[in-house]
XYZ file of C-alpha atoms in Angstrom:
787
model
C -10.053 -15.637 27.859
C -7.907 -13.070 26.091
C -4.222 -13.963 25.975
C -1.758 -11.781 27.870
C 1.269 -12.470 25.636
C 2.287 -13.971 22.331
C 0.152 -14.329 19.219
C -3.399 -13.130 19.841
C -2.577 -10.878 22.802
C -3.343 -7.153 22.796
C 0.132 -6.249 24.021
C 0.570 -2.518 24.470
C 2.722 -0.826 21.852
C 6.174 -0.576 23.379
C 7.262 2.135 20.904
C 4.585 4.478 22.239
C 6.591 5.064 25.409
C 9.235 7.035 23.540
C 6.717 8.739 21.263
C 4.480 9.914 24.105
C 7.394 11.138 26.194
C 9.040 13.090 23.381
C 11.939 10.657 23.018
C 11.282 9.680 19.414
C 14.177 10.162 16.997
C 12.802 11.535 13.732
C 14.830 12.618 10.729
C 14.502 16.292 11.617
C 16.100 15.437 14.975
C 19.224 14.361 13.079
C 21.811 17.132 13.057
C 25.321 16.434 11.796
C 28.331 18.537 12.801
C 29.003 21.249 10.241
C 25.713 20.796 8.422
C 24.330 23.275 5.939
C 20.724 23.832 4.874
C 19.114 23.795 1.462
C 16.134 25.739 0.168
C 14.584 24.782 -3.168
C 13.412 27.483 -5.529
C 10.281 25.927 -6.991
C 8.257 26.865 -10.028
C 5.197 29.005 -9.370
C 3.784 28.211 -12.816
C 2.629 24.849 -14.098
C 4.379 24.845 -17.468
C 7.179 27.022 -18.757
C 10.369 27.041 -20.783
C 13.468 27.947 -18.766
C 15.371 30.592 -20.731
C 17.845 31.479 -18.022
C 18.646 31.351 -14.310
C 20.643 34.262 -12.854
C 22.280 33.331 -9.546
C 24.891 36.119 -9.477
C 23.233 38.250 -6.811
C 22.184 35.270 -4.696
C 25.736 33.879 -4.678
C 27.024 37.030 -2.923
C 24.478 36.948 -0.122
C 25.470 36.128 3.476
C 25.942 32.470 4.331
C 25.561 31.087 0.822
C 27.795 28.058 0.285
C 26.758 27.048 -3.222
C 23.814 27.306 -5.612
C 22.871 24.351 -7.807
C 20.755 24.283 -10.978
C 19.807 21.638 -13.500
C 23.154 22.153 -15.256
C 24.917 20.613 -12.266
C 22.988 17.412 -12.891
C 23.683 17.087 -16.602
C 25.048 13.598 -17.222
C 23.577 12.358 -13.946
C 20.624 9.977 -14.007
C 17.107 11.164 -13.322
C 14.691 9.639 -10.850
C 13.837 6.102 -12.028
C 10.418 4.505 -12.300
C 10.190 1.104 -10.620
C 7.451 -0.462 -12.749
C 7.047 -0.691 -16.520
C 3.580 -1.285 -17.930
C 3.045 -2.757 -21.390
C -0.017 -1.438 -23.178
C -2.850 -3.359 -24.808
C -0.980 -3.344 -28.123
C 2.154 -4.890 -26.641
C 4.127 -1.634 -26.540
C 6.023 -0.354 -23.477
C 4.691 2.754 -21.782
C 6.100 6.170 -22.613
C 8.647 6.933 -19.906
C 10.007 10.488 -19.787
C 13.043 11.614 -17.836
C 12.606 13.036 -14.343
C 15.552 15.328 -13.526
C 16.565 16.085 -9.943
C 16.404 19.811 -10.776
C 14.410 21.066 -13.752
C 16.220 21.052 -17.077
C 14.825 23.032 -20.007
C 11.253 23.185 -18.729
C 9.194 23.188 -15.558
C 6.194 20.893 -15.674
C 4.166 21.511 -12.519
C 3.822 24.062 -9.776
C 6.436 22.999 -7.233
C 8.932 21.588 -9.756
C 12.373 22.425 -8.250
C 14.427 24.785 -10.448
C 17.383 25.707 -8.233
C 18.714 24.805 -4.802
C 20.530 27.175 -2.473
C 22.831 25.650 0.141
C 23.672 28.022 2.983
C 24.741 28.104 6.601
C 21.179 28.598 7.873
C 17.681 27.908 6.574
C 16.888 31.596 6.614
C 19.968 32.521 4.597
C 19.160 29.816 2.037
C 15.593 31.074 1.701
C 16.626 34.714 1.401
C 19.167 33.907 -1.313
C 16.634 31.808 -3.245
C 14.373 34.849 -3.407
C 17.213 36.776 -5.071
C 17.603 34.328 -7.958
C 16.435 35.747 -11.258
C 14.336 33.507 -13.477
C 13.673 34.051 -17.162
C 10.696 31.818 -17.978
C 8.363 31.690 -20.956
C 5.072 30.459 -19.638
C 3.410 27.772 -21.750
C -0.198 26.571 -21.850
C -0.828 24.011 -19.118
C -2.935 20.893 -19.408
C -4.741 19.644 -16.294
C -7.834 17.784 -17.502
C -6.940 14.249 -18.598
C -9.384 13.984 -21.472
C -8.309 17.376 -22.772
C -4.676 16.262 -22.509
C -5.332 13.450 -24.999
C -6.886 15.620 -27.679
C -4.986 16.456 -30.847
C -3.097 19.701 -30.437
C -3.070 19.591 -26.621
C 0.043 21.084 -24.995
C 2.613 18.322 -24.475
C 3.967 17.937 -20.961
C 7.092 16.300 -22.406
C 8.213 17.483 -25.824
C 10.165 14.289 -26.489
C 7.053 12.081 -26.199
C 4.574 11.452 -28.992
C 1.615 12.549 -26.822
C 0.476 12.880 -23.221
C -0.655 9.233 -23.156
C 1.641 7.158 -20.959
C -0.107 3.888 -21.831
C -3.453 2.457 -22.939
C -3.809 -0.772 -20.922
C -6.429 -3.456 -21.441
C -7.024 -6.413 -19.156
C -7.831 -9.142 -19.876
C -7.611 -8.259 -23.582
C -8.820 -11.717 -24.631
C -12.033 -11.119 -22.656
C -12.993 -7.907 -24.442
C -15.170 -9.316 -27.216
C -17.024 -11.651 -24.842
C -17.585 -8.817 -22.354
C -18.917 -6.534 -25.078
C -21.303 -9.270 -26.233
C -22.516 -10.023 -22.702
C -23.292 -6.357 -22.062
C -25.035 -6.037 -25.408
C -27.328 -9.009 -24.635
C -27.858 -8.399 -20.883
C -31.310 -8.206 -19.327
C -30.186 -5.080 -17.466
C -27.109 -2.861 -17.636
C -26.280 -0.243 -15.024
C -23.855 2.476 -16.099
C -22.086 4.880 -13.771
C -19.564 7.623 -14.421
C -17.580 8.762 -11.403
C -14.463 10.508 -10.165
C -12.097 9.133 -7.551
C -10.868 12.437 -6.167
C -7.203 13.419 -5.967
C -5.825 13.358 -2.417
C -2.785 14.646 -0.541
C -1.503 12.141 2.037
C -0.552 14.687 4.724
C 1.308 12.436 7.185
C 1.914 14.130 10.514
C 5.651 14.394 9.830
C 6.637 16.209 6.614
C 9.456 14.753 4.542
C 13.044 15.428 5.642
C 16.398 14.472 4.123
C 19.926 14.874 5.483
C 22.908 14.017 3.292
C 26.342 13.403 4.779
C 29.661 12.520 3.135
C 32.794 11.025 4.686
C 35.722 11.860 2.410
C 38.039 9.591 4.411
C 36.326 6.442 3.129
C 34.245 7.919 0.266
C 30.993 6.899 1.977
C 27.676 8.740 1.764
C 24.866 8.560 4.305
C 21.280 9.656 3.709
C 18.915 10.091 6.636
C 15.390 10.216 5.253
C 11.706 9.822 6.021
C 11.281 6.605 4.075
C 9.111 3.494 4.259
C 11.803 1.402 2.522
C 15.450 2.438 3.016
C 16.982 -0.393 0.973
C 14.841 0.487 -2.040
C 15.955 4.118 -1.809
C 19.586 2.999 -1.576
C 19.194 0.822 -4.668
C 17.350 3.396 -6.786
C 19.409 6.416 -5.812
C 22.781 4.730 -5.680
C 22.584 2.624 -8.822
C 20.334 4.665 -11.103
C 20.683 8.324 -10.108
C 24.038 9.123 -8.529
C 26.107 6.068 -9.452
C 27.265 5.427 -5.879
C 28.157 1.753 -5.193
C 25.816 0.283 -2.609
C 28.649 -0.557 -0.219
C 29.501 3.147 -0.204
C 25.956 4.338 0.475
C 24.057 4.011 3.751
C 20.375 4.945 4.034
C 18.821 5.423 7.449
C 15.105 5.883 8.075
C 14.716 6.493 11.827
C 11.326 7.012 13.453
C 8.906 8.089 10.731
C 5.726 9.963 11.587
C 3.312 8.321 9.181
C 3.630 7.534 5.501
C 0.346 6.301 3.921
C 2.298 5.421 0.775
C 3.701 8.853 0.073
C 7.049 7.984 1.720
C 7.620 4.864 -0.377
C 8.985 6.745 -3.342
C 12.419 8.094 -4.207
C 12.261 11.876 -4.317
C 14.490 14.511 -5.876
C 15.291 16.062 -2.491
C 16.878 12.799 -1.275
C 19.115 12.584 -4.321
C 19.968 16.276 -4.079
C 21.191 16.345 -0.469
C 23.272 13.207 -1.051
C 24.820 14.669 -4.204
C 25.363 18.136 -2.725
C 27.048 16.772 0.405
C 29.599 15.024 -1.820
C 30.130 18.216 -3.797
C 30.663 20.637 -0.894
C 32.137 18.031 1.499
C 29.674 19.059 4.212
C 26.326 17.704 5.431
C 23.208 19.163 3.770
C 19.773 19.176 5.397
C 16.298 19.789 3.984
C 13.068 19.886 5.964
C 9.856 20.267 4.005
C 7.367 22.888 5.021
C 3.724 21.880 4.889
C 3.240 24.197 1.907
C 6.079 22.432 0.076
C 4.551 19.068 0.909
C 1.329 19.954 -0.882
C 3.223 20.603 -4.130
C 6.100 18.095 -3.880
C 4.789 14.964 -2.115
C 3.224 12.453 -4.513
C -0.567 12.770 -4.561
C -3.019 9.866 -4.612
C -6.075 8.545 -6.526
C -7.309 10.935 -9.314
C -9.232 8.556 -11.582
C -12.150 9.299 -13.885
C -14.108 6.128 -14.642
C -17.066 4.798 -16.568
C -18.224 1.390 -15.316
C -20.965 -0.862 -16.682
C -22.475 -3.807 -14.816
C -24.524 -6.368 -16.745
C -27.094 -8.628 -15.059
C -29.303 -11.440 -16.299
C -33.060 -11.698 -15.705
C -32.410 -13.301 -12.290
C -30.072 -10.461 -11.220
C -26.887 -12.501 -11.512
C -23.859 -10.474 -12.521
C -22.765 -11.469 -16.013
C -20.132 -8.916 -16.987
C -18.257 -5.789 -15.884
C -16.615 -3.299 -18.231
C -14.662 -0.265 -17.104
C -12.863 2.603 -18.802
C -10.596 4.683 -16.559
C -8.429 7.743 -17.073
C -5.638 7.704 -14.494
C -3.607 10.843 -13.819
C 0.168 10.301 -13.656
C 0.928 13.990 -13.097
C 3.984 15.539 -14.743
C 6.413 12.657 -14.132
C 6.276 8.956 -13.361
C 6.708 8.449 -9.636
C 8.370 5.249 -8.408
C 5.448 2.823 -8.609
C 2.846 5.020 -10.303
C 2.220 2.906 -13.441
C 1.301 -0.192 -11.392
C -1.393 1.461 -9.275
C -4.213 1.871 -11.855
C -3.255 -1.367 -13.630
C -2.057 -4.407 -11.704
C -3.184 -3.119 -8.295
C -6.567 -2.005 -9.620
C -7.623 -4.046 -12.639
C -6.889 -7.371 -10.957
C -9.331 -6.518 -8.153
C -12.328 -5.681 -10.327
C -13.971 -9.031 -9.545
C -14.408 -7.892 -5.957
C -16.214 -10.437 -3.821
C -18.389 -11.583 -6.705
C -18.513 -14.452 -9.186
C -18.845 -12.239 -12.271
C -17.680 -14.470 -15.151
C -16.534 -11.782 -17.592
C -14.532 -8.625 -16.829
C -12.651 -6.166 -18.999
C -10.679 -3.200 -17.664
C -9.271 -0.391 -19.800
C -6.962 2.215 -18.278
C -5.477 5.231 -20.033
C -2.660 6.774 -18.001
C -2.158 10.453 -18.772
C 0.565 13.030 -18.184
C -0.661 16.434 -16.961
C 0.944 19.582 -15.544
C 0.276 18.522 -11.964
C 2.193 16.935 -9.093
C 3.009 13.259 -9.798
C 0.457 10.720 -8.547
C 1.370 7.392 -6.939
C 0.226 4.932 -4.288
C -1.875 6.258 -1.403
C -3.262 4.015 1.341
C -4.855 1.116 -0.529
C -3.281 2.009 -3.903
C -5.600 0.832 -6.668
C -7.716 -1.336 -4.399
C -9.851 1.601 -3.107
C -10.384 2.803 -6.668
C -11.553 -0.658 -7.787
C -13.794 -1.166 -4.762
C -15.376 2.276 -5.035
C -16.497 1.941 -8.632
C -17.670 -1.648 -8.230
C -19.605 -1.083 -4.999
C -21.173 2.122 -6.250
C -22.413 0.532 -9.485
C -23.833 -2.449 -7.569
C -25.741 -0.116 -5.284
C -27.033 1.860 -8.260
C -28.109 -1.394 -9.939
C -30.047 -2.420 -6.826
C -31.937 0.898 -6.910
C -32.689 0.597 -10.589
C -33.956 -2.964 -10.146
C -35.822 -2.232 -6.912
C -34.023 -4.962 -4.966
C -32.317 -5.012 -1.587
C -28.632 -4.071 -2.058
C -27.494 -6.583 0.559
C -29.495 -9.411 -1.015
C -28.108 -8.527 -4.446
C -24.579 -8.785 -3.096
C -25.248 -12.029 -1.245
C -26.726 -13.584 -4.364
C -23.530 -12.919 -6.289
C -20.931 -13.748 -3.614
C -18.147 -16.189 -4.362
C -18.740 -19.160 -2.072
C -16.226 -21.787 -3.198
C -12.481 -21.466 -2.570
C -9.912 -21.401 -3.997
C -11.512 -19.238 -6.673
C -9.830 -18.148 -9.914
C -11.210 -14.787 -11.039
C -11.459 -13.703 -14.699
C -8.834 -11.036 -13.953
C -5.979 -13.471 -13.334
C -5.815 -13.792 -9.557
C -6.803 -16.703 -7.342
C -8.397 -16.109 -3.949
C -7.200 -18.845 -1.592
C -9.710 -18.371 1.238
C -12.658 -16.227 2.305
C -16.183 -16.343 3.672
C -18.051 -13.286 2.446
C -21.374 -14.535 3.752
C -19.944 -14.772 7.275
C -18.571 -11.221 7.208
C -21.910 -9.897 5.939
C -23.725 -11.852 8.665
C -21.418 -10.321 11.259
C -21.916 -6.836 9.799
C -25.705 -7.099 10.002
C -25.358 -8.187 13.631
C -22.938 -5.507 14.872
C -24.646 -2.743 12.903
C -28.075 -3.754 14.268
C -29.620 -3.437 10.833
C -32.920 -4.728 12.173
C -33.181 -1.491 14.165
C -32.453 0.820 11.241
C -36.096 1.587 10.441
C -36.657 2.891 13.967
C -33.495 5.005 13.787
C -34.611 6.460 10.462
C -37.958 7.398 11.985
C -36.213 9.116 14.893
C -34.099 11.134 12.442
C -37.175 12.161 10.471
C -38.697 13.458 13.690
C -35.709 15.833 13.932
C -36.155 16.979 10.347
C -33.196 14.928 9.055
C -32.961 12.285 6.366
C -31.248 9.094 7.447
C -29.543 6.711 5.038
C -27.855 3.324 5.208
C -24.969 2.360 2.981
C -23.275 -1.026 2.772
C -20.437 -2.386 0.714
C -18.052 -5.299 0.493
C -14.388 -5.216 -0.403
C -11.498 -7.498 -1.126
C -7.905 -6.439 -1.475
C -4.662 -8.042 -2.558
C -1.769 -7.605 -0.126
C 1.824 -8.773 0.076
C 2.353 -8.236 -3.641
C 4.106 -11.370 -4.926
C 5.694 -13.603 -6.048
C 8.726 -11.832 -7.458
C 8.919 -13.901 -10.650
C 5.265 -13.101 -11.450
C 5.419 -9.374 -10.719
C 8.637 -9.243 -12.717
C 6.700 -10.506 -15.719
C 4.104 -7.804 -15.037
C 6.704 -5.046 -15.150
C 8.111 -4.726 -11.627
C 11.752 -3.707 -11.698
C 12.430 -5.065 -8.215
C 11.838 -8.240 -6.250
C 9.037 -8.159 -3.698
C 10.365 -10.599 -1.122
C 11.535 -9.622 2.347
C 14.159 -10.712 4.825
C 14.908 -11.080 8.526
C 17.968 -11.938 10.598
C 17.393 -13.432 14.051
C 20.451 -12.968 16.270
C 20.315 -14.763 19.602
C 22.662 -13.338 22.211
C 24.600 -15.521 24.627
C 22.241 -14.822 27.520
C 19.119 -15.632 25.512
C 17.895 -12.197 24.474
C 17.258 -11.713 20.769
C 17.861 -8.950 18.225
C 15.809 -9.230 15.058
C 16.916 -7.235 12.031
C 14.040 -6.851 9.559
C 13.661 -5.445 6.062
C 10.244 -3.989 6.845
C 10.017 -0.465 8.258
C 7.659 0.617 11.025
C 6.071 4.063 10.794
C 2.910 3.531 12.827
C 2.268 -0.190 12.306
C 3.618 -1.337 15.682
C 6.281 -3.767 14.427
C 8.357 -3.343 17.568
C 5.447 -4.857 19.477
C 3.896 -7.413 17.118
C 7.066 -8.964 15.700
C 8.355 -9.930 19.190
C 4.944 -11.462 19.936
C 5.474 -13.930 17.100
C 8.964 -14.995 18.152
C 8.003 -15.105 21.830
C 5.186 -17.490 20.938
C 7.494 -19.745 18.914
C 10.180 -20.021 21.590
C 8.188 -19.509 24.767
C 10.123 -16.563 26.180
C 8.975 -13.137 27.310
C 8.376 -10.536 24.580
C 10.594 -8.072 26.448
C 13.636 -10.229 25.610
C 13.209 -9.511 21.904
C 14.260 -6.298 20.201
C 13.442 -5.244 16.627
C 16.020 -3.400 14.519
C 14.834 -1.683 11.344
C 15.422 1.311 9.121
C 19.235 1.288 8.751
C 20.572 -0.301 5.562
C 23.937 -0.927 7.250
C 22.325 -3.088 9.945
C 19.420 -4.909 8.328
C 19.235 -7.501 5.538
C 18.081 -6.348 2.105
C 14.323 -6.018 2.371
C 11.670 -4.219 0.372
C 10.142 -2.109 3.136
C 6.589 -1.502 4.281
C 3.609 -0.828 2.029
C 0.636 -2.753 0.677
C -0.136 -4.346 4.081
C 2.829 -6.655 3.532
C 4.853 -6.389 6.752
C 3.588 -9.370 8.707
C 2.589 -11.512 5.730
C 5.980 -11.160 4.009
C 8.614 -9.880 6.438
C 6.892 -11.640 9.346
C 7.057 -14.887 7.401
C 10.788 -14.360 6.780
C 11.156 -13.817 10.518
C 9.320 -17.081 11.219
C 11.561 -18.983 8.803
C 14.718 -17.539 10.373
C 13.436 -18.385 13.854
C 12.681 -21.945 12.745
C 16.320 -22.249 11.625
C 17.456 -20.952 15.023
C 15.250 -23.449 16.838
C 16.531 -26.351 14.735
C 20.129 -25.490 15.588
C 19.255 -24.888 19.246
C 17.668 -28.339 19.386
C 20.914 -29.889 18.108
C 22.845 -28.154 20.888
C 20.229 -29.172 23.460
C 20.442 -32.789 22.285
C 24.175 -32.848 22.996
C 23.724 -31.162 26.357
C 21.017 -33.645 27.352
C 22.726 -36.641 25.749
C 19.635 -37.466 23.736
C 18.575 -37.870 20.140
C 17.751 -34.633 18.361
C 14.439 -36.174 17.275
C 13.422 -36.501 20.946
C 14.021 -32.851 21.837
C 10.943 -30.689 22.425
C 10.791 -26.903 22.919
C 7.956 -25.627 25.046
C 7.609 -22.519 27.222
C 11.268 -21.628 26.780
C 12.572 -25.018 27.837
C 14.136 -27.875 25.878
C 13.238 -31.305 27.194
C 13.662 -34.933 26.239
C 10.293 -36.410 25.364
C 8.996 -38.799 27.995
C 11.620 -37.815 30.603
C 12.228 -35.087 33.167
C 15.543 -34.098 31.573
C 15.545 -30.467 30.413
C 17.612 -27.343 29.850
C 16.217 -23.865 29.598
C 16.516 -21.504 26.642
C 19.267 -19.396 28.225
C 21.289 -22.531 28.993
C 21.278 -23.543 25.338
C 22.025 -20.039 24.030
C 24.982 -19.693 26.397
C 26.289 -23.043 25.246
C 26.023 -21.831 21.643
C 28.612 -19.162 22.403
C 30.614 -21.195 24.969
C 30.858 -24.470 23.043
C 32.402 -26.720 25.681
C 29.832 -29.497 25.543
C 29.236 -30.255 21.876
C 31.487 -31.210 18.936
C 32.422 -28.192 16.805
C 32.897 -30.386 13.747
C 29.134 -31.025 13.829
C 27.782 -27.704 15.103
C 29.494 -24.372 14.590
C 29.345 -21.819 17.438
C 26.838 -18.987 17.576
C 23.087 -18.782 17.104
C 22.117 -16.467 14.272
C 20.111 -17.148 11.130
C 18.787 -15.181 8.137
C 15.856 -16.019 5.908
C 14.381 -14.465 2.786
C 10.701 -15.028 2.052
C 9.071 -14.623 -1.344
C 5.320 -15.320 -1.109
C 3.625 -17.802 -3.410
C 0.582 -15.551 -3.888
C -1.083 -12.370 -2.742
C -3.060 -12.478 0.470
C -6.729 -11.492 0.232
C -8.243 -9.674 3.222
C -11.931 -8.949 2.795
C -14.841 -7.485 4.666
C -18.228 -5.817 4.763
C -18.795 -2.232 5.958
C -21.915 -0.256 6.812
C -22.511 3.427 7.423
C -25.518 5.383 8.639
C -25.705 9.101 7.934
C -28.046 11.966 8.593
C -28.442 14.612 5.898
C -29.801 18.059 6.710
C -32.203 18.815 3.820
C -31.839 22.557 4.436
C -28.046 22.711 4.051
C -26.884 19.381 2.582
C -24.594 18.759 5.561
C -23.814 15.083 6.123
C -23.256 13.689 9.617
C -22.058 10.137 10.134
C -24.141 8.643 12.916
C -22.940 5.052 12.934
C -20.211 3.025 11.265
C -19.363 -0.680 11.461
C -16.637 -2.793 9.901
C -16.536 -6.588 9.776
C -13.170 -7.735 8.412
C -11.500 -11.050 7.678
C -7.769 -10.550 8.192
C -6.913 -14.208 8.661
C -5.048 -14.871 11.892
C -4.512 -11.797 14.071
C -1.337 -11.292 16.106
C -2.348 -8.219 18.115
C -6.099 -7.402 18.122
C -5.608 -3.951 19.645
C -3.159 -2.857 16.958
C -5.363 -4.308 14.220
C -8.329 -2.353 15.549
C -6.246 0.818 15.577
C -5.200 0.254 11.973
C -8.824 -0.144 10.917
C -9.824 2.993 12.848
C -7.161 5.038 11.064
C -8.087 3.687 7.652
C -11.764 4.449 8.151
C -10.903 8.002 9.189
C -8.959 8.501 5.964
C -11.737 6.934 3.908
C -14.331 9.206 5.491
C -11.984 12.125 4.810
C -11.966 11.231 1.132
C -15.715 10.675 0.997
C -16.781 13.909 2.692
C -13.945 16.406 2.901
C -10.685 16.018 1.007
C -9.856 17.075 -2.558
C -6.733 18.381 -4.233
C -8.085 20.862 -6.765
C -6.255 22.482 -9.696
C -7.523 25.365 -11.794
C -7.228 25.390 -15.583
C -3.773 27.005 -15.340
C -2.372 24.210 -13.175
C -2.418 26.218 -9.953
C -3.154 24.089 -6.894
C -6.167 25.753 -5.297
C -6.118 23.544 -2.187
C -2.481 24.057 -1.214
C -2.890 24.498 2.536
C -5.145 23.438 5.387
C -7.142 26.599 4.782
C -8.483 24.996 1.602
C -7.757 21.276 1.962
C -10.175 19.898 4.546
C -8.713 17.176 6.756
C -11.050 15.089 8.952
C -11.205 16.180 12.573
C -12.455 14.354 15.633
C -15.947 15.801 15.431
C -16.299 14.609 11.818
C -15.948 10.983 12.876
C -18.225 8.605 14.757
C -17.307 5.858 17.203
C -16.550 2.818 15.072
C -17.824 -0.700 15.687
C -15.006 -2.969 14.512
C -14.963 -6.766 14.349
C -12.479 -9.241 12.912
C -13.862 -12.482 14.300
C -14.665 -13.854 10.825
C -11.358 -15.577 10.177
C -10.285 -17.672 7.225
C -6.492 -18.005 7.567
C -4.256 -17.481 4.556
C -3.170 -20.868 3.254
C 0.267 -20.018 1.903
C 2.202 -18.168 4.603
C 3.314 -19.715 7.905
C 1.354 -17.269 10.063
C -1.956 -17.493 8.191
C -2.143 -13.678 8.194
C -3.575 -11.486 5.429
C -2.846 -7.838 6.270
C -4.979 -5.079 7.782
C -3.342 -1.687 7.242
C -5.352 -0.478 4.256
C -8.755 -2.118 4.724
C -10.438 0.823 6.422
C -9.479 3.216 3.635
C -10.777 0.765 1.021
C -14.123 -0.149 2.543
C -15.277 3.183 3.921
C -15.700 5.606 0.944
C -18.368 3.587 -0.906
C -20.223 2.868 2.352
C -20.434 6.603 3.076
C -21.514 7.581 -0.446
C -24.060 4.754 -0.620
C -25.497 5.949 2.695
C -25.863 9.544 1.477
C -27.593 8.439 -1.742
C -29.945 6.322 0.385
C -30.650 9.248 2.708
C -31.584 11.488 -0.211
C -33.854 8.747 -1.588
C -35.638 8.601 1.757
C -36.411 12.316 1.291
C -37.758 11.727 -2.207
C -34.586 12.853 -3.985
C -33.484 10.045 -6.291
C -29.931 10.991 -7.144
C -27.907 8.487 -9.156
C -24.501 9.596 -7.938
C -22.579 12.424 -6.300
C -18.825 12.626 -6.749
C -16.583 12.738 -3.697
C -16.087 14.689 -1.583
C -19.751 14.971 -0.617
C -19.514 18.505 0.700
C -22.686 20.280 1.847
C -22.633 22.318 -1.361
C -22.461 19.246 -3.599
C -25.172 17.420 -1.677
C -27.443 20.473 -1.593
C -26.904 21.035 -5.323
C -27.745 17.387 -6.106
C -30.903 17.589 -3.986
C -32.100 20.704 -5.760
C -31.353 19.888 -9.393
């Protein structure tokens, strides 16, 4: 029977009560007495020299408090990059400056040039329109391969070229990989694009800066996934504010999908400006601003080659990828196409030789960084597409080809330097075939043909690495921060518990799932446990939420802190019960002496902790509060198998998703309902990428898809009802909960399943198309059918 509480129960999300009743407290709901408003004057050209900025007229306009330009930030640090990549020749990447406001040049449409602070938003906007700009427009470079040619316009004049780095992994494998491909019985080659995306969380970014001159303290309220990281980056590296004088608060956040991990110029600006004018400063992004100032995602151009022997065993994989960095290096941008992508190119398969080459390129476009999945979707897409293409070329069943090459023994050390601790890829594929009813596909295809439609089936497998760790390893790989997390468990005198966590919840349901874990450990009701997050002045130093790390890393810290609490509580209980500590048991919220009927309940022990009349203080200090930091020993490795059935209209090229199934292995699951919801959301975003979404620039660097009129987001009628299963469970071996992470899986596994299904549908209509780049719009599909 399903559990009704604790680990494994589908407890309803307690945070939804305030969200559904309009009681959520988002950053835009924060209004500080005396606050002003800022409007950023942004570049409307992709590349230009700034000759002059005339603010004289704007400064006289009603309500204007002050106008800032890049000159006000001279001598102040730019936005830092949090990861340094070393190239295949042992040289560090090229790392240009990233000023808060443009200095000397603008480098992409949306680059902030000036900022007007005024009494109202409208006054700030009106004054910004009165600023005179003297710009000399320069040639823009948008295409990555063009950007690397001799004589191409340089995005940054102080760099030697537009190449950020040329990364090879594993470099020692290259000669053996080249030889294996040269001598292979069959080689399948595929060139593809992983389309640029805009995250578009429901809540746009907001930042409010406040300054208290009485104690010289600054506070930033911001839409962030990791407030402590923002405090560290902005305080230490940009504005030079000591951490004890800087508070960062991320209240309720309406979605992030990676784009709210990073430190942005607007956060640094409002904090700086508030100190300058001695008044609060608020900025709320419009949706139009978000399109040209939020970090974008994906944007890879790849050539992949898969070598097979005469028995169809995979023998080698070689990839060459161009990864767009945009105009500046965003916080974690260099790591996404390298360590989060190259290390996953083994996938679920026992390919013995792999070589990955990535050229990261600066262009006159918005910076690119992590977007849901971050490197893992890019790796999975190219690998699963080339496997499907190989199956067609060889005339073999794509599922059988995958099964034949599955890794079956664990732990398994891949040729790209990671070790999978557990998995059962055969079991997830078995479950997928069952829930998708693949045996009935032929009949469904026939029914579609009777309606004049072509039906296709696409399958794929994925593996991802979550809970990026350990800190000493990622430090060697270029990370400029630790990747541990922390939790403080504070037990109140009456037995209720406040848990302060370093992770941040912005849709993951931490306020529900984290209490389930502690309730299970102690045996008390979940309602007695409250989760505190998002305020750097209240929570221990943690690294935030991204990469499906919250439960695996922060949850493990929470478990360790709770274990410390329980150990101390048992000592107190032993004194109260006049028994040996070794004989004390905790079960269902009650401490008892083994083999007797002597007991004391949880609340009795917690009260005694704060009213220490019955135990010696020289042995046990009062109170019941513990903190733990947890640095994982390894990544976790969720995996799964996905299937998609589509109908294609041969007259128009329109694709309709008729059926979709996901079989995932997430290790142990704390809340099945929340896990299912996470998978649903990820699949929706993956389908959006596969069929609809694309951030498109013209040759002049103008963003052509800069609003919902041109950027197609998935809607309810674009999506099917999903069949989701996570019963195939191989627990993680190196964290105390045995969890692996689930937040990104749907976005990783769904794009190749959709594209594979469309290619299969066209083949059923006699149109053998090797590949169609995402998004598979009706026009692209129709064009491919008719070439």
